[in-house]
PDB file of C-alpha atoms in Angstrom:
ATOM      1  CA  UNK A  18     156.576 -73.657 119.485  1.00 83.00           C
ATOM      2  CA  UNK A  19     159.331 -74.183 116.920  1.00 84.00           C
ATOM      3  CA  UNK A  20     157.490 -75.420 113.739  1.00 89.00           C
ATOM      4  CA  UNK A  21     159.916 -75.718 110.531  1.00 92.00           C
ATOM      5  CA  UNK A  22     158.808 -74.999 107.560  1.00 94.00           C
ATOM      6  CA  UNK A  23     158.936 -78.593 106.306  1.00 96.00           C
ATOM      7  CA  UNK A  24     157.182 -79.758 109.358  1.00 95.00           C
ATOM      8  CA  UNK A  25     153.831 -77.722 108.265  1.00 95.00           C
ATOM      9  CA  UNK A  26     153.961 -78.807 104.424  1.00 96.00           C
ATOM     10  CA  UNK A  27     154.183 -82.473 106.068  1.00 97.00           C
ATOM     11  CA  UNK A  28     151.450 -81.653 108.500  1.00 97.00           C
ATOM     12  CA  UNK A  29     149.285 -79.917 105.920  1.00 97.00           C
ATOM     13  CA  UNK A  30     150.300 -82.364 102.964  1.00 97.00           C
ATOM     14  CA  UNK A  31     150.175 -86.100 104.858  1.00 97.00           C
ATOM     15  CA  UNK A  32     148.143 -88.289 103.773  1.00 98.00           C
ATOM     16  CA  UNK A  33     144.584 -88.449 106.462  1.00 98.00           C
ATOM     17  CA  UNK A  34     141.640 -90.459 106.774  1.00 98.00           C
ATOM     18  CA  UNK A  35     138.140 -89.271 107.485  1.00 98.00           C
ATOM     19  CA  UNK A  36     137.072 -90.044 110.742  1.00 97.00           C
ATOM     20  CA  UNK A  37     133.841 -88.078 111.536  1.00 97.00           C
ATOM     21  CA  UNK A  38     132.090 -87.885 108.228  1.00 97.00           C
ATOM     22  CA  UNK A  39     130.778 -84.626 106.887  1.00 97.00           C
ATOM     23  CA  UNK A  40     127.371 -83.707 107.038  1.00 95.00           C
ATOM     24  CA  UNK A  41     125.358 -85.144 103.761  1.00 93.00           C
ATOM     25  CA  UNK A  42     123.547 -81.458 103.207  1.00 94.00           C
ATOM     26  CA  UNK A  43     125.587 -78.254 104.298  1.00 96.00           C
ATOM     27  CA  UNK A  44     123.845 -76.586 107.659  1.00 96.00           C
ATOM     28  CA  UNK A  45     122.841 -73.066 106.940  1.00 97.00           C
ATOM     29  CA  UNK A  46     122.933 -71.196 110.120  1.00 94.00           C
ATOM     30  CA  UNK A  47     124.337 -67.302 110.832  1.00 92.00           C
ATOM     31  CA  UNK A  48     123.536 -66.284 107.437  1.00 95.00           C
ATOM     32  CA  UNK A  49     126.332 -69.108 106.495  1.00 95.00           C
ATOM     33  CA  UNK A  50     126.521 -72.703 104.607  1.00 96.00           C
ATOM     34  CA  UNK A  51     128.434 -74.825 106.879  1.00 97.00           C
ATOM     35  CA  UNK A  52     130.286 -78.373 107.261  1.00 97.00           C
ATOM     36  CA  UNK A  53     132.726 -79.978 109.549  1.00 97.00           C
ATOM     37  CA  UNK A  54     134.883 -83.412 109.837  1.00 98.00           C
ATOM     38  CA  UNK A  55     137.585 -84.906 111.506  1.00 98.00           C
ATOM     39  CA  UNK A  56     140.837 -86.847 109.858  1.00 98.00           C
ATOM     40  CA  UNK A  57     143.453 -88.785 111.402  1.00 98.00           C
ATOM     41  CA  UNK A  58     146.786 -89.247 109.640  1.00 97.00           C
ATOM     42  CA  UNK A  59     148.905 -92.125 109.244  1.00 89.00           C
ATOM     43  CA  UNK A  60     151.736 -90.789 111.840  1.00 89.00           C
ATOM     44  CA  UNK A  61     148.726 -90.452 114.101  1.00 92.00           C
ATOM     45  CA  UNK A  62     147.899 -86.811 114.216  1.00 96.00           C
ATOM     46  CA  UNK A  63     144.214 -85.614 114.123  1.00 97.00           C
ATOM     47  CA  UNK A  64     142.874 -82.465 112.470  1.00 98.00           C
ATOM     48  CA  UNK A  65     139.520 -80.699 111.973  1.00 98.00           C
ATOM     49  CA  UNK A  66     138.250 -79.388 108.503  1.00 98.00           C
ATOM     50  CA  UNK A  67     135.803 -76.753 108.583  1.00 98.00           C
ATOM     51  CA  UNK A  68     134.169 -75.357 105.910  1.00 98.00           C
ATOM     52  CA  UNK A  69     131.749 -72.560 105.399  1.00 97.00           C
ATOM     53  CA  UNK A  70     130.504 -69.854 102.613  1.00 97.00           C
ATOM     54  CA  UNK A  71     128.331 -66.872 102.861  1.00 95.00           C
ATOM     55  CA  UNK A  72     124.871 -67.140 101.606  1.00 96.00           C
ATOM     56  CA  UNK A  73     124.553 -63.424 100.711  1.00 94.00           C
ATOM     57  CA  UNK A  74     128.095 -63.245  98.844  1.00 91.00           C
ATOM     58  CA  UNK A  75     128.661 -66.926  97.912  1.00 92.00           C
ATOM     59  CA  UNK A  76     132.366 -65.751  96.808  1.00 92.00           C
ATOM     60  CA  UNK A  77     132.836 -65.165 100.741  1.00 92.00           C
ATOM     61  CA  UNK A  78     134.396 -68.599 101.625  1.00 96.00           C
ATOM     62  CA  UNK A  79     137.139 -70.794 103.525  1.00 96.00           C
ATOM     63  CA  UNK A  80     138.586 -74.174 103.904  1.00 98.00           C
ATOM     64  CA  UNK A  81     140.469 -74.593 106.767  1.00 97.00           C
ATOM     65  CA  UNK A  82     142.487 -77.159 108.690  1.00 98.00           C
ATOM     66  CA  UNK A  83     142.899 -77.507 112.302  1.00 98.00           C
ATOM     67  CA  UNK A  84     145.565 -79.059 113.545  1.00 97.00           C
ATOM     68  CA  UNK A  85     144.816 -81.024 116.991  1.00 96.00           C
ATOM     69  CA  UNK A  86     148.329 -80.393 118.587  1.00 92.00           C
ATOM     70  CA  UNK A  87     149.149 -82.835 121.545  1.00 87.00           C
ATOM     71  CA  UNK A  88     152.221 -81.064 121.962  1.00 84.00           C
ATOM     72  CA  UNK A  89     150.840 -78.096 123.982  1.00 79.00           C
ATOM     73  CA  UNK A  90     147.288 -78.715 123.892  1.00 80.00           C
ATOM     74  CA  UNK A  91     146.208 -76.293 121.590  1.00 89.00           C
ATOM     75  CA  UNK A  92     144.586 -76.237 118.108  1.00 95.00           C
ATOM     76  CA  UNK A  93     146.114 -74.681 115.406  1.00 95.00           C
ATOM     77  CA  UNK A  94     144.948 -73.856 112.139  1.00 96.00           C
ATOM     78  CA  UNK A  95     147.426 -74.589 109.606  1.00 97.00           C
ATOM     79  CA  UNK A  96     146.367 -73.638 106.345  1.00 97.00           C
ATOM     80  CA  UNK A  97     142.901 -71.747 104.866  1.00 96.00           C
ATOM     81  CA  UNK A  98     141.228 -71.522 101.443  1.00 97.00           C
ATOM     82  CA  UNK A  99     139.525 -68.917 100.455  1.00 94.00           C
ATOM     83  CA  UNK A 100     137.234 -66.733  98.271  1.00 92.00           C
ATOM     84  CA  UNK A 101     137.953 -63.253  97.098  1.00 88.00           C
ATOM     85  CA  UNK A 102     136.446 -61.863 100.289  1.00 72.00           C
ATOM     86  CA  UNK A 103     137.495 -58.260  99.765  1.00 63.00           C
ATOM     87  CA  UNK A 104     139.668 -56.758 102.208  1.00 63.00           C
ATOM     88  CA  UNK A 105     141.571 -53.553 102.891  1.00 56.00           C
ATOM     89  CA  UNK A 106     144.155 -51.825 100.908  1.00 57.00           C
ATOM     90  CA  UNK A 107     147.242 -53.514 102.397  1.00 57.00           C
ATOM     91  CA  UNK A 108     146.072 -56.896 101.951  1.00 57.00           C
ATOM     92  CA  UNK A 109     145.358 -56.931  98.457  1.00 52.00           C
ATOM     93  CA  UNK A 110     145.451 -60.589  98.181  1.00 55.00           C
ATOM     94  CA  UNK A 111     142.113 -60.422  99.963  1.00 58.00           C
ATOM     95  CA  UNK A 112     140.203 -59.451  96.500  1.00 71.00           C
ATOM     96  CA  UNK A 113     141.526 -62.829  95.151  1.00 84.00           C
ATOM     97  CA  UNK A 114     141.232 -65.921  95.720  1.00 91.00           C
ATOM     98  CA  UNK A 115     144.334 -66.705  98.363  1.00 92.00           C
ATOM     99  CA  UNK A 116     145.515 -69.308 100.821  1.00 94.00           C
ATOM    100  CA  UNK A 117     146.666 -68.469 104.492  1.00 93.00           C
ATOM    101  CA  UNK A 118     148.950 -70.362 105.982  1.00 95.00           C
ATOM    102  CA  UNK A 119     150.671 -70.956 109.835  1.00 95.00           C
ATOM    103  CA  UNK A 120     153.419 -67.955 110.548  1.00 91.00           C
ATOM    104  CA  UNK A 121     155.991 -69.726 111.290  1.00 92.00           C
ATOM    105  CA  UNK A 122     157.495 -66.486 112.854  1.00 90.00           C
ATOM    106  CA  UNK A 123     154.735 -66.054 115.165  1.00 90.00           C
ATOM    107  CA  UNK A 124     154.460 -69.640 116.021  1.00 89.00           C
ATOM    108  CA  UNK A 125     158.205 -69.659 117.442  1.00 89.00           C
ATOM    109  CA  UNK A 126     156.372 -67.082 119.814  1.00 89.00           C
ATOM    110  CA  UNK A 127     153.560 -69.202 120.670  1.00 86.00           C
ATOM    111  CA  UNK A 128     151.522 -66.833 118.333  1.00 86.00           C
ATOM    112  CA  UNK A 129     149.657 -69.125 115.994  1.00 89.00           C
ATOM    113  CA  UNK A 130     147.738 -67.037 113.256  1.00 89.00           C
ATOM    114  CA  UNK A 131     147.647 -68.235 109.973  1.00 86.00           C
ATOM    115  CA  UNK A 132     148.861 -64.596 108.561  1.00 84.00           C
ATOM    116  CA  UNK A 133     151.151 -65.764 105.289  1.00 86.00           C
ATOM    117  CA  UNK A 134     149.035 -64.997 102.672  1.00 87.00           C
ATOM    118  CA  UNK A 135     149.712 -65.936  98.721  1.00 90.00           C
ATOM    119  CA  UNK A 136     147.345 -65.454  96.130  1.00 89.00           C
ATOM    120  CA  UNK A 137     146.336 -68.897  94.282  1.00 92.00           C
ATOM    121  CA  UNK A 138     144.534 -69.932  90.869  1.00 92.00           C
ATOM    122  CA  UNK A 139     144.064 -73.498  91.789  1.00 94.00           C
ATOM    123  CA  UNK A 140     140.212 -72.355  92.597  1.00 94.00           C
ATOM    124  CA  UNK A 141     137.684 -70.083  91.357  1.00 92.00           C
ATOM    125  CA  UNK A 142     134.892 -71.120  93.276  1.00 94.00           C
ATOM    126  CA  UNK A 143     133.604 -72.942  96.539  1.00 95.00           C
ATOM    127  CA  UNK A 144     132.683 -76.048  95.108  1.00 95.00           C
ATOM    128  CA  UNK A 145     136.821 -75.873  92.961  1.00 95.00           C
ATOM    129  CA  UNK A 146     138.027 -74.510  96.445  1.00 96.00           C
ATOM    130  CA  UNK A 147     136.829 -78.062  98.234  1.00 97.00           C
ATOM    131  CA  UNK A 148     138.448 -80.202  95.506  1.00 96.00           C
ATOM    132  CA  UNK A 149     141.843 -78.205  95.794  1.00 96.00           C
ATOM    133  CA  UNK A 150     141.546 -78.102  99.204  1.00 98.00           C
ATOM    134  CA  UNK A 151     141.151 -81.762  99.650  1.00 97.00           C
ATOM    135  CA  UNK A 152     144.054 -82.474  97.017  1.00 97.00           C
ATOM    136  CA  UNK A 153     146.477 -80.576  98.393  1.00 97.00           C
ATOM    137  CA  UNK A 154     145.952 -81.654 102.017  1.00 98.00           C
ATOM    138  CA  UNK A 155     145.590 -85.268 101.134  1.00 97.00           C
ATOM    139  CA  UNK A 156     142.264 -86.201 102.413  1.00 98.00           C
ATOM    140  CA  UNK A 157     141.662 -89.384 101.262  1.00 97.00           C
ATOM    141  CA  UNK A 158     138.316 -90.974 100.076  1.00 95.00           C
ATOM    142  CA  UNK A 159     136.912 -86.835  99.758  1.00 96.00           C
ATOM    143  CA  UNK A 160     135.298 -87.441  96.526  1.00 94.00           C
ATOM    144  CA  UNK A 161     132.861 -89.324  98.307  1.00 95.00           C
ATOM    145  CA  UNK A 162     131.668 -86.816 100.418  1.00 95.00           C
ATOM    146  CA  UNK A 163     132.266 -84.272  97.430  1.00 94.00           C
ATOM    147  CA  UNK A 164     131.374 -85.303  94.098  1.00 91.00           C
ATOM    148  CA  UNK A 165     130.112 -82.567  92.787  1.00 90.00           C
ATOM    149  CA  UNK A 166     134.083 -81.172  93.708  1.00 91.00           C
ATOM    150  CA  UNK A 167     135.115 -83.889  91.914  1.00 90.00           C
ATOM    151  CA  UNK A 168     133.313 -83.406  88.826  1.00 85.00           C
ATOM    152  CA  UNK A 169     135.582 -81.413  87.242  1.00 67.00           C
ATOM    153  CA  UNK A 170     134.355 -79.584  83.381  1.00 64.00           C
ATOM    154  CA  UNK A 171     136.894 -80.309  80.476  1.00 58.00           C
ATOM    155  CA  UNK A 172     135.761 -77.145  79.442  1.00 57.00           C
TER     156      UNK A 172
END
């Protein structure tokens, strides 16, 4: 599948809807905190959010979104935020807080693995991870669902 790289930032940055809400408490279940919804943009396309964060190392977290493709049937996940999960030596960005996004290298061989990894400040935490995560992929009407996200400190 030939993605561009402008067509991901648009899929990732349009503006979408929540369709299925999230869950009012998180679901702990596999020693994780978890929570899922659905969005629906304004050009139509539907995505999946998941989120989840380990209860025994609460830095252990991601934000992803799914990307419902019609084109060829599959999902793809186009973008993840996460905690400083630790890693191995080559992927240093792994002991930081760091957001994965689609290969676009891959994806023109039908690989989709969300493999381009940059290192990010926007978030420290979980709860800063969901508020950055829901600004930068548009989700409207996420504060909401999230207030304590949204309850930023001045200090």
């Amino acid at each position: 599948m030939d993605i561009s790289e402008q067509q991901l930032h648009e899929l990732i940055t349009c503006p979408k809807d929540i369709i299925s809400k999230p869950r009012k408490e998180f679901l702990c279940t596999n020693g994780c905190r978890r929570n899922d919804f659905t969005a629906k943009s304004t050009t139509d396309e539907s995505f999946r959010i998941f989120m989840r964060q380990n209860l025994r190392l609460p830095e252990d977290y991601s934000i992803g979104l799914i990307w419902e493709c019609q084109e060829n049937h599959e999902d793809i996940t186009l973008c993840r935020f996460n905690g400083p999960h630790g890693g191995n030596k080559k992927m240093v960005t792994h002991f930081v807080t760091h957001i994965h996004e689609l290969n676009l290298e891959l994806a023109k061989e039908d690989v989709f693995k969300e493999s381009a990894v940059k290192e990010t400040h926007a978030y420290a935490t979980f709860t800063d991870a969901i508020y950055a995560f829901c600004e930068h992929c548009h989700i409207k009407g996420a504060i909401r669902f999230f207030p304590t996200a949204y309850s930023q400190s001045l200090f």
